[in-house]
Amino acid sequence: MRMNEATKVSINLSVELAPGHKIGLLLTTPILLGCGAAGYGDAPDVVDASALGAVITLPLASRAGGALPRLAPVPGGVVMDGGGPAAVRAVLRHWAERWRRANPPVIAHVAGDSPADLAACAEALEEVREVAALEWRADSLPPDDAASIAARLRAASDKPLLVQIPLAGAPAYAEALVGVADALVVGAPPRGTAWSEEGGWVRGDVHGAGVFPMVLDALHALRECPLPLVAFGGILLPEQAVQALLAGACAVMLDIAICRAPELPSEALEAIIREMENRALDDVRQLVGREAR
Amino acid sequence: MPTRVAHVQVAECRVLEPGLLWLRLRAPDVAASLRPGQFIAVVARERLDPYLPTPLFPTHLSQDDIGCLAQMGERERWLATLAEGRAVQITGPLGNGFALNGKGRNLLVVSEGLDGLPLLPLVQEAAGRRLEISALTWSPFSRAGLLPPGLLPSSAEYRSAVGAEALAAALDETLRWADAVYAAGSPALYLALAEAIQRVRLRYARGFCQVLVRRAMACGLGVCGQCRMRLKRGSALVCTDGPVFDLRDVV
Ligand SMILES: Cc1cc2nc3c(=O)[nH]c(=O)nc-3n(C[C@H](O)[C@H](O)[C@H](O)COP(=O)(O)OP(=O)(O)OC[C@H]3O[C@@H](n4cnc5c(N)ncnc54)[C@H](O)[C@@H]3O)c2cc1C
Ligand code: FES
């Protein structure tokens, strides 16, 4: 609950991302900092953490991946190969103590080369109370395979599970994941290739302004989906956070763009509050999907 | 000093020669807290290109202004289009800078051509403290890219070397004299430095040689993991654990 300073009316900004889960995932705001924008669960100091509902860690895996990250700027965006994931036990040694004091809650992004690796990573996090939920990226797996791996993760962990689904063909993934995932992140960054200044090709995630229209498109395609949706990708402007909610997302996840706009989380939250005032709404959930036609 | 975001004005912007930019920003909130070797990240939020902030190493520091003499690669080219009076967003200070070793009086500063520009504020600070400075600029192939002597304080001794053999000879000569070494360049330079130190000195203590490491960065804030590099033991983030490292951790 927050007080609108102008009208002195209290407004509810909290969203539940795992309504079907026995513990749930209740966030105080609908703004998340995504994997790659919040380190291992630490929002950068220049970001106002009070605007955030949750932060998502960089990828964790049962074993460390050896590859170093690489990046290549492209006009209007960047192609990033994040390198190998960090070993979950090493990260727990260094970060678990900070998570204890963390506000907002931490969602662990889990990765792995095989379903068994993924399950092992989820199991390592199972007893870590500070981890509020898990996030996993379905990548380019076909929908049914993605659902069966998500089910394996589910069996390995009692925590709520968010699954990042590809933007292309999102409805097929959503259909396969109903009953398995608690919420869907729409979506996994598109893949791209760019020539690096340091030489050689960089193959990886595309982040940039061009991604957001694809996210909105996928949200519209998912308007019948019963799972909570989190919009992720290409959000650079506060009003885009509002648009994502109106198109059906319960929450928005900001990415590396926060380093060009560290004020974006608080600006996005302010834009959402303004929109609620303009529409005379006192609960952010009433904004969700209002223009999803 | 905590990192902050500031909306600042361009006070001067000039291309001095092809590939070399002079940019001065009026940024009192950040300038006063910058240490030599620390950096800032510059972005114009209304421009989509470049998408990510450009890391810049200040070369001339004052109470109110941040002066950057920078080589222009792909990522810096847009800075040359900034008009005086234009507003940009900067984040800084970022990273850990050089530490002037309290006990040492004799400083050897080694730069690989213009990669050594970020060493300039350190040299200025050392000159202000009346320390002895020997500035060695090296280029693997030709004299063309050497750091010009005019950029250094007149009290600093200027040396130059071209090619691997000349570098080894110059290092052998100066390392005996030096109490501390500061360097900025490529891994090849750092390897040559480590070899020379082991050859010339009986002790090669931690803290004797600090080097500046550059890697492509995305956030500059220690959150994206893109600048991770391998150290001799484990790994580190260049933007927050560095960019200044102890040579013993790097080579
Ligand atoms: C934004 C951010 C990104 C980071 N990214 C990484 C990262 O990608 N990898 C990393 O090691 N640390 C990373 N760190 C540091 C991380 O939080 C831990 O401190 C680190 O994983 C622990 O490794 P260690 O060197 O203390 O050795 P240990 O905990 O003993 O780890 C054992 C060994 O595994 C290696 N290792 C661990 N994870 C990886 C990995 N993902 N890829 C390759 N080798 C690995 C380490 O280098 C080390 O040699 C990052 C920190 C931040 C803030
Ligand atoms: S550039 Fe993002 S962690 Fe260093």
Coordinates of C-alpha atoms and ligand atoms in Angstrom, one line a residue:
Chain A
M1 CA 0.0 0.0 0.0
R2 CA 1.3 3.5 -0.8
M3 CA -0.3 6.8 -0.1
N4 CA -1.0 9.1 -3.1
E5 CA 0.4 12.4 -1.8
A6 CA -2.0 14.5 -3.8
T7 CA -5.3 12.8 -3.0
K8 CA -4.2 11.2 0.3
V9 CA -5.9 8.0 -0.9
S10 CA -4.0 4.8 -0.4
I11 CA -3.2 2.7 -3.5
N12 CA -2.2 -0.9 -3.7
L13 CA 0.8 -1.6 -5.9
S14 CA 1.4 -5.1 -4.8
V15 CA 1.1 -8.0 -7.2
E16 CA 0.9 -11.8 -6.7
L17 CA 3.0 -13.6 -9.3
A18 CA 2.2 -17.1 -8.1
P19 CA -1.5 -17.2 -7.1
G20 CA -1.7 -20.9 -7.6
H21 CA 1.3 -21.7 -5.4
K22 CA 1.0 -22.7 -1.8
I23 CA 3.5 -20.0 -0.6
G24 CA 2.9 -17.5 -3.4
L25 CA 5.2 -14.7 -4.6
L26 CA 3.7 -11.4 -3.4
L27 CA 5.7 -8.4 -4.5
T28 CA 5.3 -4.9 -3.1
T29 CA 5.6 -3.3 -6.6
P30 CA 5.2 -4.6 -10.2
I31 CA 8.8 -3.6 -11.1
L32 CA 11.4 -6.3 -11.3
L33 CA 15.1 -6.0 -12.2
G34 CA 15.9 -8.9 -14.5
C35 CA 18.8 -11.3 -14.9
G36 CA 21.9 -9.2 -15.9
A37 CA 20.6 -6.0 -14.3
A38 CA 21.0 -7.0 -10.7
G39 CA 24.2 -9.0 -10.4
Y40 CA 23.7 -11.9 -7.9
G41 CA 20.7 -10.2 -6.3
D42 CA 22.1 -6.8 -5.6
A43 CA 20.5 -3.8 -7.3
P44 CA 23.1 -1.2 -8.2
D45 CA 23.4 1.6 -5.6
V46 CA 22.3 4.2 -8.2
V47 CA 18.9 2.5 -8.4
D48 CA 16.1 3.3 -5.9
A49 CA 15.6 -0.2 -4.4
S50 CA 12.3 0.9 -2.8
A51 CA 10.7 0.9 -6.3
L52 CA 11.5 -2.7 -6.9
G53 CA 9.3 -5.7 -6.2
A54 CA 12.1 -8.3 -6.8
V55 CA 15.5 -8.8 -8.3
I56 CA 16.6 -11.7 -10.4
T57 CA 20.1 -13.1 -10.2
L58 CA 22.6 -13.8 -13.0
P59 CA 22.4 -17.5 -14.1
L60 CA 23.3 -20.0 -11.5
A61 CA 24.2 -23.6 -12.3
S62 CA 25.2 -26.7 -10.4
R63 CA 28.7 -26.3 -12.0
A64 CA 30.4 -23.2 -13.2
G65 CA 30.5 -22.7 -17.0
G66 CA 34.0 -21.7 -18.1
A67 CA 33.3 -19.3 -20.9
L68 CA 34.0 -15.6 -20.5
P69 CA 31.2 -13.1 -21.5
R70 CA 31.4 -11.0 -24.6
L71 CA 29.4 -8.2 -26.0
A72 CA 29.0 -6.2 -29.2
P73 CA 27.1 -2.9 -29.4
V74 CA 24.8 -2.6 -32.4
P75 CA 22.8 0.5 -33.4
G76 CA 20.0 0.9 -30.9
G77 CA 21.0 -2.1 -28.8
V78 CA 23.6 -4.7 -27.9
V79 CA 24.3 -8.4 -28.4
M80 CA 25.4 -10.0 -25.2
D81 CA 26.9 -13.5 -24.6
G82 CA 26.8 -13.8 -20.9
G83 CA 29.4 -16.5 -20.8
G84 CA 29.1 -19.5 -18.5
P85 CA 26.8 -19.5 -15.4
A86 CA 28.3 -19.2 -12.0
A87 CA 28.5 -22.2 -9.7
V88 CA 25.5 -22.0 -7.3
R89 CA 27.5 -23.1 -4.3
A90 CA 30.2 -20.4 -4.9
V91 CA 27.5 -17.7 -5.2
L92 CA 25.8 -19.0 -2.1
R93 CA 29.0 -18.7 -0.2
H94 CA 29.5 -15.1 -1.2
W95 CA 25.9 -13.8 -1.5
A96 CA 23.6 -15.7 0.8
E97 CA 24.5 -13.4 3.7
R98 CA 23.6 -10.3 1.7
W99 CA 20.3 -11.9 0.6
R100 CA 19.4 -12.3 4.3
R101 CA 19.4 -8.5 4.5
A102 CA 18.0 -8.1 1.0
N103 CA 15.1 -6.0 0.3
P104 CA 13.5 -6.6 -2.3
P105 CA 13.3 -10.4 -2.5
V106 CA 15.6 -12.4 -4.6
I107 CA 14.6 -14.7 -7.5
A108 CA 17.3 -17.1 -8.6
H109 CA 17.8 -17.6 -12.3
V110 CA 18.7 -21.2 -12.7
A111 CA 20.5 -22.7 -15.7
G112 CA 22.0 -26.0 -16.7
D113 CA 23.1 -28.2 -19.5
S114 CA 20.7 -31.0 -18.7
P115 CA 17.5 -31.5 -16.7
A116 CA 19.6 -33.3 -14.0
D117 CA 21.9 -30.3 -13.8
L118 CA 19.0 -27.9 -13.5
A119 CA 17.4 -30.0 -10.8
A120 CA 20.6 -30.2 -8.9
C121 CA 20.9 -26.4 -9.0
A122 CA 17.3 -26.0 -7.8
E123 CA 17.9 -28.5 -5.0
A124 CA 21.0 -26.5 -3.8
L125 CA 18.7 -23.5 -3.5
E126 CA 15.8 -25.3 -1.9
E127 CA 16.9 -24.7 1.7
V128 CA 17.9 -21.1 1.1
R129 CA 14.9 -19.3 2.5
E130 CA 16.0 -15.9 1.1
V131 CA 15.4 -17.2 -2.5
A132 CA 11.8 -16.4 -3.0
A133 CA 11.4 -18.1 -6.3
L134 CA 13.2 -19.6 -9.3
E135 CA 13.3 -18.4 -12.9
W136 CA 14.3 -20.6 -15.8
R137 CA 14.6 -19.8 -19.5
A138 CA 13.0 -22.2 -21.9
D139 CA 15.3 -20.9 -24.7
S140 CA 14.8 -22.6 -28.0
L141 CA 13.4 -25.9 -26.7
P142 CA 10.1 -27.0 -28.3
P143 CA 7.1 -26.2 -26.0
D144 CA 6.5 -29.8 -24.8
D145 CA 10.2 -30.3 -23.9
A146 CA 10.2 -27.0 -22.1
A147 CA 7.2 -28.1 -20.1
S148 CA 8.7 -31.5 -19.2
I149 CA 12.0 -29.8 -18.0
A150 CA 9.9 -27.2 -16.0
A151 CA 8.1 -30.1 -14.5
R152 CA 11.4 -31.6 -13.4
L153 CA 12.4 -28.3 -11.8
R154 CA 9.0 -28.2 -10.1
A155 CA 9.6 -31.6 -8.7
A156 CA 13.0 -30.6 -7.4
S157 CA 11.8 -27.4 -5.7
D158 CA 8.9 -26.2 -3.7
K159 CA 9.6 -22.6 -4.7
P160 CA 7.4 -20.7 -7.2
L161 CA 8.7 -21.1 -10.8
L162 CA 8.8 -18.4 -13.4
V163 CA 9.6 -19.5 -16.9
Q164 CA 11.0 -17.2 -19.6
I165 CA 9.4 -18.2 -22.9
P166 CA 10.4 -17.3 -26.4
L167 CA 8.6 -14.3 -27.9
A168 CA 8.0 -16.2 -31.2
G169 CA 5.3 -18.8 -30.7
A170 CA 4.5 -17.7 -27.1
P171 CA 1.0 -19.1 -27.0
A172 CA 2.2 -22.6 -27.7
Y173 CA 4.6 -22.4 -24.8
A174 CA 2.0 -20.9 -22.5
E175 CA -0.4 -23.7 -23.3
A176 CA 2.3 -26.3 -22.5
L177 CA 3.3 -24.6 -19.3
V178 CA -0.1 -24.1 -17.7
G179 CA -0.2 -26.3 -14.6
V180 CA 3.7 -26.4 -14.5
A181 CA 4.9 -22.8 -14.2
D182 CA 3.5 -20.3 -11.8
A183 CA 4.2 -17.3 -14.1
L184 CA 5.6 -16.7 -17.5
V185 CA 8.2 -14.1 -18.4
V186 CA 7.5 -12.7 -21.8
G187 CA 10.0 -13.3 -23.1
A188 CA 13.4 -14.7 -23.4
P189 CA 15.6 -12.2 -25.3
P190 CA 15.7 -12.9 -29.0
R191 CA 19.0 -14.3 -30.2
G192 CA 21.3 -12.4 -32.5
T193 CA 24.8 -12.2 -33.9
A194 CA 27.0 -9.1 -34.2
W195 CA 30.6 -8.4 -35.1
S196 CA 32.6 -7.4 -32.0
E197 CA 35.0 -4.4 -32.0
E198 CA 37.6 -6.8 -30.5
G199 CA 37.2 -9.1 -33.5
G200 CA 35.1 -12.2 -34.0
W201 CA 31.3 -12.8 -33.9
V202 CA 29.3 -12.4 -30.7
R203 CA 26.3 -14.7 -30.5
G204 CA 23.9 -14.1 -27.7
D205 CA 20.9 -12.2 -26.4
V206 CA 19.7 -9.1 -28.2
H207 CA 18.7 -6.2 -25.9
G208 CA 17.5 -3.0 -27.4
A209 CA 14.7 -0.7 -28.3
G210 CA 13.4 -2.9 -31.0
V211 CA 12.4 -5.7 -28.6
F212 CA 9.5 -4.0 -26.8
P213 CA 7.1 -4.1 -29.7
M214 CA 7.7 -7.9 -29.9
V215 CA 6.9 -8.2 -26.2
L216 CA 3.7 -6.2 -26.6
D217 CA 2.8 -8.4 -29.5
A218 CA 3.3 -11.6 -27.5
L219 CA 1.3 -10.1 -24.6
H220 CA -1.6 -9.5 -26.9
A221 CA -1.3 -13.0 -28.2
L222 CA -1.4 -14.3 -24.6
R223 CA -4.5 -12.4 -23.5
E224 CA -6.4 -15.7 -22.8
C225 CA -3.5 -17.2 -20.8
P226 CA -4.5 -18.0 -17.2
L227 CA -0.9 -17.5 -15.8
P228 CA 0.4 -14.2 -14.5
L229 CA 2.7 -12.6 -17.2
V230 CA 5.8 -10.6 -16.7
A231 CA 6.8 -8.3 -19.5
F232 CA 10.6 -8.4 -20.2
G233 CA 12.6 -6.8 -23.0
G234 CA 13.3 -3.4 -24.5
I235 CA 11.6 -1.3 -21.8
L236 CA 13.4 2.0 -22.0
L237 CA 10.6 4.5 -21.1
P238 CA 8.4 4.7 -18.1
E239 CA 5.3 4.8 -20.2
Q240 CA 6.2 1.4 -21.8
A241 CA 5.8 -0.1 -18.3
V242 CA 2.3 1.2 -18.3
Q243 CA 1.6 -0.1 -21.8
A244 CA 2.9 -3.6 -20.8
L245 CA 0.4 -3.7 -17.8
L246 CA -2.4 -2.5 -20.0
A247 CA -1.6 -5.2 -22.5
G248 CA -1.9 -7.9 -19.8
A249 CA 1.4 -8.1 -17.9
C250 CA 1.1 -8.2 -14.1
A251 CA 4.6 -6.9 -13.7
V252 CA 7.5 -5.6 -15.8
M253 CA 11.1 -6.8 -15.7
L254 CA 13.7 -4.2 -16.6
D255 CA 17.0 -5.2 -18.2
I256 CA 20.4 -3.8 -18.9
A257 CA 18.7 -0.6 -20.1
I258 CA 18.7 0.5 -16.4
C259 CA 22.4 1.4 -16.9
R260 CA 21.4 4.0 -19.4
A261 CA 18.6 5.1 -17.1
P262 CA 19.2 4.2 -13.5
E263 CA 16.1 6.2 -12.6
L264 CA 13.9 4.0 -14.8
P265 CA 12.5 1.7 -12.0
S266 CA 11.2 4.7 -9.9
E267 CA 10.1 6.5 -13.1
A268 CA 8.2 3.5 -14.3
L269 CA 6.5 3.1 -10.9
E270 CA 5.6 6.8 -10.9
A271 CA 4.1 6.4 -14.4
I272 CA 2.0 3.4 -13.2
I273 CA 0.8 5.4 -10.3
R274 CA -0.1 8.4 -12.6
E275 CA -2.0 6.1 -14.9
M276 CA -4.0 4.6 -12.0
E277 CA -4.8 8.2 -10.8
N278 CA -5.9 9.2 -14.3
R279 CA -8.2 6.1 -14.5
A280 CA -9.3 6.6 -10.8
L281 CA -8.0 3.1 -9.8
D282 CA -6.7 2.3 -6.4
D283 CA -5.3 -1.2 -7.1
V284 CA -2.6 -1.8 -9.8
R285 CA -4.2 -5.2 -10.6
Q286 CA -7.2 -3.2 -12.0
L287 CA -4.8 -1.8 -14.6
V288 CA -3.6 -5.2 -15.8
G289 CA -5.0 -6.2 -19.2
R290 CA -7.4 -3.2 -19.3
E291 CA -6.5 -2.6 -23.0
A292 CA -5.8 -6.2 -24.0
R293 CA -7.8 -6.3 -27.1
Chain B
M1 CA 32.7 8.2 -2.5
P2 CA 29.4 6.7 -3.6
T3 CA 28.6 6.4 -7.3
R4 CA 26.1 8.9 -8.5
V5 CA 24.1 9.7 -11.6
A6 CA 24.5 13.3 -12.7
H7 CA 23.0 15.3 -15.5
V8 CA 25.9 17.6 -16.6
Q9 CA 26.9 20.0 -19.4
V10 CA 29.5 19.6 -22.1
A11 CA 31.9 22.6 -21.6
E12 CA 34.2 21.7 -24.5
C13 CA 34.3 19.1 -27.2
R14 CA 37.0 19.0 -29.9
V15 CA 38.6 16.5 -32.1
L16 CA 42.3 17.3 -31.7
E17 CA 43.6 15.0 -34.4
P18 CA 42.0 12.1 -36.2
G19 CA 41.0 9.5 -33.5
L20 CA 41.8 11.8 -30.5
L21 CA 39.0 13.6 -28.7
W22 CA 39.1 16.3 -26.0
L23 CA 35.9 16.4 -23.9
R24 CA 35.4 18.6 -20.9
L25 CA 32.3 18.2 -18.7
R26 CA 31.1 20.6 -16.1
A27 CA 30.4 18.1 -13.3
P28 CA 31.1 19.4 -9.8
D29 CA 29.2 16.7 -8.1
V30 CA 31.3 13.9 -9.6
A31 CA 34.6 15.6 -10.5
A32 CA 35.8 16.3 -6.9
S33 CA 35.4 12.7 -5.9
L34 CA 37.2 11.0 -8.9
R35 CA 40.5 9.3 -8.2
P36 CA 43.1 8.6 -10.9
G37 CA 42.2 5.4 -12.6
Q38 CA 38.5 5.6 -11.8
F39 CA 36.1 6.2 -14.7
I40 CA 32.7 7.5 -15.6
A41 CA 30.1 6.2 -18.0
V42 CA 28.5 8.8 -20.4
V43 CA 25.1 8.5 -22.1
A44 CA 22.6 10.8 -23.8
R45 CA 19.4 9.2 -22.8
E46 CA 17.4 10.5 -25.8
R47 CA 19.8 8.9 -28.2
L48 CA 19.3 5.2 -28.9
D49 CA 22.8 5.0 -30.3
P50 CA 24.9 4.1 -28.4
Y51 CA 22.5 2.1 -26.4
L52 CA 24.9 1.5 -23.5
P53 CA 26.8 4.2 -21.7
T54 CA 30.4 4.8 -22.9
P55 CA 33.1 4.3 -20.3
L56 CA 35.5 7.2 -20.2
F57 CA 38.7 7.7 -18.2
P58 CA 39.2 11.2 -17.0
T59 CA 42.7 12.6 -17.8
H60 CA 42.4 16.1 -16.4
L61 CA 40.7 16.5 -13.0
S62 CA 39.7 19.6 -11.2
Q63 CA 37.2 20.6 -8.6
D64 CA 34.4 21.3 -11.0
D65 CA 35.4 19.8 -14.4
I66 CA 36.2 16.4 -15.8
G67 CA 38.5 16.5 -18.7
C68 CA 38.9 13.5 -20.9
L69 CA 41.5 13.1 -23.6
A70 CA 40.3 9.9 -25.3
Q71 CA 41.2 7.7 -28.2
M72 CA 38.1 7.4 -30.4
G73 CA 37.1 3.8 -31.2
E74 CA 33.7 2.8 -32.4
R75 CA 32.2 3.3 -29.0
E76 CA 33.6 6.9 -28.5
R77 CA 32.9 8.3 -31.9
W78 CA 29.4 9.7 -31.0
L79 CA 31.0 11.9 -28.3
A80 CA 32.7 14.0 -31.0
T81 CA 29.2 15.2 -32.1
L82 CA 28.4 16.7 -28.7
A83 CA 27.9 20.5 -28.9
E84 CA 29.0 22.8 -26.1
G85 CA 26.2 23.3 -23.6
R86 CA 24.6 20.0 -24.5
A87 CA 23.4 17.9 -21.5
V88 CA 24.5 14.4 -21.0
Q89 CA 24.1 11.9 -18.2
I90 CA 27.1 10.6 -16.4
T91 CA 27.5 7.9 -13.8
G92 CA 30.6 7.9 -11.6
P93 CA 33.0 7.6 -10.0
L94 CA 33.2 4.0 -11.1
G95 CA 35.7 1.3 -10.2
N96 CA 38.8 1.3 -8.0
G97 CA 41.6 3.7 -9.1
F98 CA 45.3 3.8 -8.5
A99 CA 46.6 4.2 -5.0
L100 CA 49.7 6.3 -4.6
N101 CA 51.9 4.2 -2.4
G102 CA 52.6 6.2 0.7
K103 CA 56.2 5.2 1.3
G104 CA 57.6 5.3 -2.3
R105 CA 59.3 8.4 -3.6
N106 CA 60.3 7.1 -7.0
L107 CA 57.5 6.3 -9.4
L108 CA 57.8 4.5 -12.7
V109 CA 54.8 5.1 -14.9
V110 CA 54.6 2.8 -18.0
S111 CA 52.2 3.5 -20.8
E112 CA 51.6 1.6 -24.0
G113 CA 51.1 4.5 -26.3
L114 CA 47.9 6.4 -25.8
D115 CA 46.5 3.6 -23.7
G116 CA 48.4 5.3 -21.0
L117 CA 46.2 8.5 -21.1
P118 CA 44.3 7.4 -17.9
L119 CA 47.7 7.6 -16.1
L120 CA 47.8 11.3 -16.5
P121 CA 45.9 12.3 -13.4
L122 CA 48.1 10.0 -11.3
V123 CA 51.2 11.7 -12.8
Q124 CA 49.7 15.1 -12.0
E125 CA 48.9 14.1 -8.4
A126 CA 52.4 12.6 -7.9
A127 CA 54.0 15.8 -9.4
G128 CA 51.9 17.8 -6.9
R129 CA 53.4 15.8 -4.1
R130 CA 56.9 16.4 -5.5
L131 CA 57.6 12.7 -6.1
E132 CA 60.2 11.6 -8.6
I133 CA 58.5 10.4 -11.8
S134 CA 60.0 8.5 -14.6
A135 CA 57.4 8.1 -17.5
L136 CA 58.2 5.4 -20.0
T137 CA 56.0 5.2 -23.1
W138 CA 56.2 2.2 -25.2
S139 CA 54.9 1.1 -28.6
P140 CA 55.4 -2.4 -29.9
F141 CA 55.9 -1.3 -33.5
S142 CA 56.4 2.4 -34.3
R143 CA 57.0 5.8 -32.7
A144 CA 53.8 7.1 -34.1
G145 CA 51.5 6.1 -31.2
L146 CA 53.7 7.1 -28.3
L147 CA 52.4 9.3 -25.5
P148 CA 53.7 12.9 -26.3
P149 CA 56.0 14.4 -23.7
G150 CA 53.9 17.6 -23.7
L151 CA 51.2 15.9 -21.8
L152 CA 53.4 15.2 -18.8
P153 CA 54.5 17.6 -16.1
S154 CA 57.9 19.2 -16.7
S155 CA 59.3 17.6 -13.6
A156 CA 58.7 14.1 -15.0
E157 CA 61.6 12.3 -16.8
Y158 CA 60.4 11.2 -20.2
R159 CA 61.6 7.9 -21.8
S160 CA 60.3 6.1 -24.9
A161 CA 60.9 2.6 -26.3
V162 CA 59.8 0.9 -29.5
G163 CA 59.7 -2.9 -29.8
A164 CA 60.0 -5.7 -27.2
E165 CA 63.8 -5.5 -26.8
A166 CA 63.9 -1.8 -26.1
L167 CA 61.1 -2.2 -23.6
A168 CA 63.0 -4.9 -21.7
A169 CA 66.1 -2.7 -21.7
A170 CA 64.3 0.4 -20.5
L171 CA 62.5 -1.6 -17.8
D172 CA 65.8 -3.2 -16.6
E173 CA 67.2 0.3 -16.2
T174 CA 64.3 1.9 -14.4
L175 CA 62.9 -0.9 -12.2
R176 CA 66.0 -0.9 -9.9
W177 CA 65.3 2.7 -9.1
A178 CA 61.5 2.5 -8.8
D179 CA 59.6 2.2 -5.5
A180 CA 56.3 1.7 -7.2
V181 CA 55.1 1.1 -10.8
Y182 CA 51.9 2.1 -12.5
A183 CA 51.0 0.9 -16.0
A184 CA 48.3 1.0 -18.6
G185 CA 48.4 -1.1 -21.7
S186 CA 47.9 -4.5 -23.2
P187 CA 48.4 -8.0 -21.7
A188 CA 51.7 -8.1 -23.7
L189 CA 53.0 -5.1 -21.7
Y190 CA 51.9 -6.6 -18.4
L191 CA 53.7 -9.9 -19.2
A192 CA 56.9 -8.0 -20.1
L193 CA 56.6 -6.0 -16.9
A194 CA 56.1 -9.1 -14.7
E195 CA 59.1 -10.8 -16.4
A196 CA 61.3 -7.7 -16.0
I197 CA 60.3 -7.2 -12.3
Q198 CA 61.2 -10.9 -11.6
R199 CA 64.5 -10.5 -13.4
V200 CA 65.6 -7.2 -11.8
R201 CA 64.3 -7.2 -8.3
L202 CA 64.9 -9.5 -5.4
R203 CA 61.4 -9.0 -4.0
Y204 CA 58.3 -8.6 -6.0
A205 CA 55.8 -7.5 -3.3
R206 CA 52.1 -7.1 -3.7
G207 CA 51.3 -3.4 -4.2
F208 CA 54.6 -2.8 -6.1
C209 CA 53.0 -2.7 -9.5
Q210 CA 49.4 -1.6 -10.2
V211 CA 48.0 -2.0 -13.7
L212 CA 44.9 -0.8 -15.5
V213 CA 42.8 -3.4 -17.2
R214 CA 40.4 -2.6 -20.0
R215 CA 37.6 -4.9 -21.1
A216 CA 34.3 -4.2 -23.0
M217 CA 31.8 -3.1 -20.4
A218 CA 28.0 -3.0 -20.4
C219 CA 26.8 -1.7 -17.1
G220 CA 29.9 -0.4 -15.4
L221 CA 28.1 -1.1 -12.1
G222 CA 29.0 -4.7 -11.3
V223 CA 25.6 -6.1 -12.1
C224 CA 25.7 -7.6 -15.6
G225 CA 28.8 -9.7 -15.3
Q226 CA 29.9 -8.8 -18.9
C227 CA 33.4 -7.5 -17.9
R228 CA 34.4 -10.7 -16.0
M229 CA 38.0 -11.6 -16.5
R230 CA 40.2 -14.4 -15.2
L231 CA 42.7 -13.6 -12.6
K232 CA 45.6 -15.9 -11.7
R233 CA 43.2 -17.2 -9.0
G234 CA 39.5 -17.0 -9.6
S235 CA 37.8 -14.3 -11.5
A236 CA 37.0 -10.6 -11.1
L237 CA 34.8 -7.9 -12.5
V238 CA 36.9 -5.2 -14.3
C239 CA 34.3 -2.5 -13.6
T240 CA 34.0 -2.9 -9.8
D241 CA 36.9 -5.1 -8.6
G242 CA 39.2 -3.1 -11.0
P243 CA 39.9 -1.5 -13.4
V244 CA 43.2 -1.2 -11.4
F245 CA 44.6 -4.5 -10.3
D246 CA 47.8 -5.7 -8.7
L247 CA 50.0 -7.0 -11.4
R248 CA 50.6 -10.2 -9.4
D249 CA 46.9 -11.0 -9.6
V250 CA 46.8 -10.5 -13.4
V251 CA 50.0 -12.2 -14.7
Ligands
LIG1 C1 27.6 -9.0 -11.6 C2 28.6 -10.1 -11.1 C3 28.9 -11.1 -12.0 C4 29.7 -12.1 -11.6 N1 30.0 -13.0 -12.5 C5 30.7 -14.0 -12.0 C6 30.9 -15.1 -12.9 O1 30.3 -15.1 -14.0 N2 31.8 -16.0 -12.5 C7 32.4 -16.0 -11.3 O2 33.2 -16.9 -11.0 N3 32.2 -15.1 -10.5 C8 31.4 -14.1 -10.8 N4 31.1 -13.1 -9.9 C9 31.7 -13.2 -8.6 C10 30.8 -14.2 -7.8 O3 29.8 -13.5 -7.1 C11 31.5 -15.0 -6.8 O4 32.3 -14.2 -6.1 C12 32.3 -16.0 -7.5 O5 31.6 -16.9 -8.4 C13 33.0 -16.9 -6.5 O6 34.2 -17.4 -7.1 P1 35.6 -17.4 -6.3 O7 36.6 -16.8 -7.2 O8 35.4 -16.8 -4.9 O9 36.0 -18.9 -6.1 P2 35.1 -20.1 -5.7 O10 33.9 -19.7 -5.0 O11 35.9 -21.1 -5.0 O12 34.8 -20.7 -7.1 C14 35.6 -21.8 -7.7 C15 36.1 -21.4 -9.0 O13 35.1 -21.5 -9.9 C16 35.3 -20.4 -10.8 N5 34.0 -19.9 -11.2 C17 32.9 -19.7 -10.5 N6 31.9 -19.3 -11.2 C18 32.3 -19.3 -12.5 C19 31.7 -19.0 -13.7 N7 30.5 -18.6 -13.8 N8 32.5 -19.0 -14.8 C20 33.7 -19.4 -14.7 N9 34.4 -19.8 -13.6 C21 33.6 -19.7 -12.5 C22 35.9 -19.3 -10.0 O14 36.7 -18.5 -10.9 C23 36.8 -20.1 -9.1 O15 38.1 -20.2 -9.6 C24 30.3 -12.1 -10.3 C25 29.9 -11.1 -9.4 C26 29.1 -10.1 -9.8 C27 28.7 -9.0 -8.8
FES2 S1 30.3 -4.0 -16.9 FE1 28.6 -4.9 -16.0 S2 29.5 -6.1 -14.4 FE2 31.1 -4.9 -15.2

